[in-house]
Amino acid sequence: VPAYLDHAATTPMRPEAVEAMAPFLRDRFGNPSGSHRMARDARKAVDEARDVVADALGCRPGEVVFTSGGTEADNTAVFGVPRRRPGVVVCSAIEHHAVHTPVEQLGGRFLPVDGRGVVEVDAVADVVTEDTTLVSVMLANNEVGTVQPLAEVAEAARERAPGVTVHTDAVQAAPWLDVAQLATPADLVSISAHKLGGPKGVGVLVVREGTEVAPLLVGGGQERERRSGTHNVAGIVGLAEALRLTVEERKATVERVEAWRNRLADGLCRIDGVTETGVIGSDRAHKVAGSCHLLVAGVEGESLLFLLEQEEIYASAASSCASGALEPSHVLTAMGVPADAASLRLSLGATTTESDVDAVLAALPPIVEKLQGAA
Ligand code: PLP
């Protein structure tokens, strides 16, 4: 059986989410913005999903804005805040492109990270000024899996720029961390369904009451004018069910997966030339449970992934960008990681089994040896 170790790219859908969605892909197809019985039936489903999502994310139902995914939620935050309150936008140097690129386009500024890939809180006082309108720092990184000091960053930013809006991309954190609690300091929070057993193409931007953010999409005025476009009813229902179960099972999932991740990382680090990122020594306290990110010296990343695929092991290099090209990652560059080693991201998930881990532990040593010998 194939070993899928790319959960940071996307996860298989939870069967319960598929089940929950099915009626809305068949006969319960009404448009929730309408007024007749079928419309009301769809609206009720969206409202119920909204309650579930609000409960899971620690916000009010009225603060949940359904989007087409993490990218739209992130873009809405970064482009939408300065349109209401002009100023400089700031994000960490290791944000996902969905935040990083908008900040770049707006001529914003970047917060540096240390060698583990953790934002340097001390730098906030230099980078954030009275002119800063938005600070965006992810809760957990998608490449190296490091958890960020959001509360400290938010506090330091608000000291420098009272009234600054704080956004956190919690897309990668949601499968592993208590977002309801950890994202409390943020005014805006992004979530994506397909990273936690839900469908692709649906996500959430939490917009806390009183937060000013211009909509990215305008038109029919859905989501109380914050996001126009006919609701993806089935997607929203699937997101709610996947998120509900993720939160319910989180403790057990983290415990199980973390132990396997540690066994995997410890085992692979015994291979000559293999080191782990995002850690100091073997302290993985700053990483989400599913993340195993390695540097492999003396091999080519593409060959490494190719040979792993021959063994039916699916992993990725840095992150899954649309081009699939193995370009040097801005995250590793910001961490000061030299570009000469190949990076290998093995990301575990709720459906990972111990035999997936065993498969990698058996397959990788000879592959690395072979490639290093060929170099
Ligand atoms: N933010 C982070 C941290 C991610 O890992 C991803 C996933 O690729 C996104 C945003 C984008 O989310 P989506 O794929 O739903 O657009």
Short mmCIF file of C-alpha atoms in Angstrom, two decimals, residues 293 301 305 315-319 326 343-345:
data_model
loop_
_atom_site.label_atom_id
_atom_site.label_comp_id
_atom_site.label_asym_id
_atom_site.label_seq_id
_atom_site.Cartn_x
_atom_site.Cartn_y
_atom_site.Cartn_z
CA HIS A 293 11.19 18.21 7.85
CA GLY A 301 15.77 16.84 -4.15
CA LEU A 305 11.34 12.34 -4.40
CA ALA A 315 6.29 13.22 0.18
CA SER A 316 7.26 16.67 -0.97
CA ALA A 317 10.27 18.92 -1.22
CA ALA A 318 9.58 22.27 0.36
CA SER A 319 5.93 23.05 -0.03
CA LEU A 326 11.80 22.68 -6.73
CA SER A 343 14.86 19.41 1.71
CA LEU A 344 12.37 16.66 2.37
CA ARG A 345 8.99 17.33 3.95
#
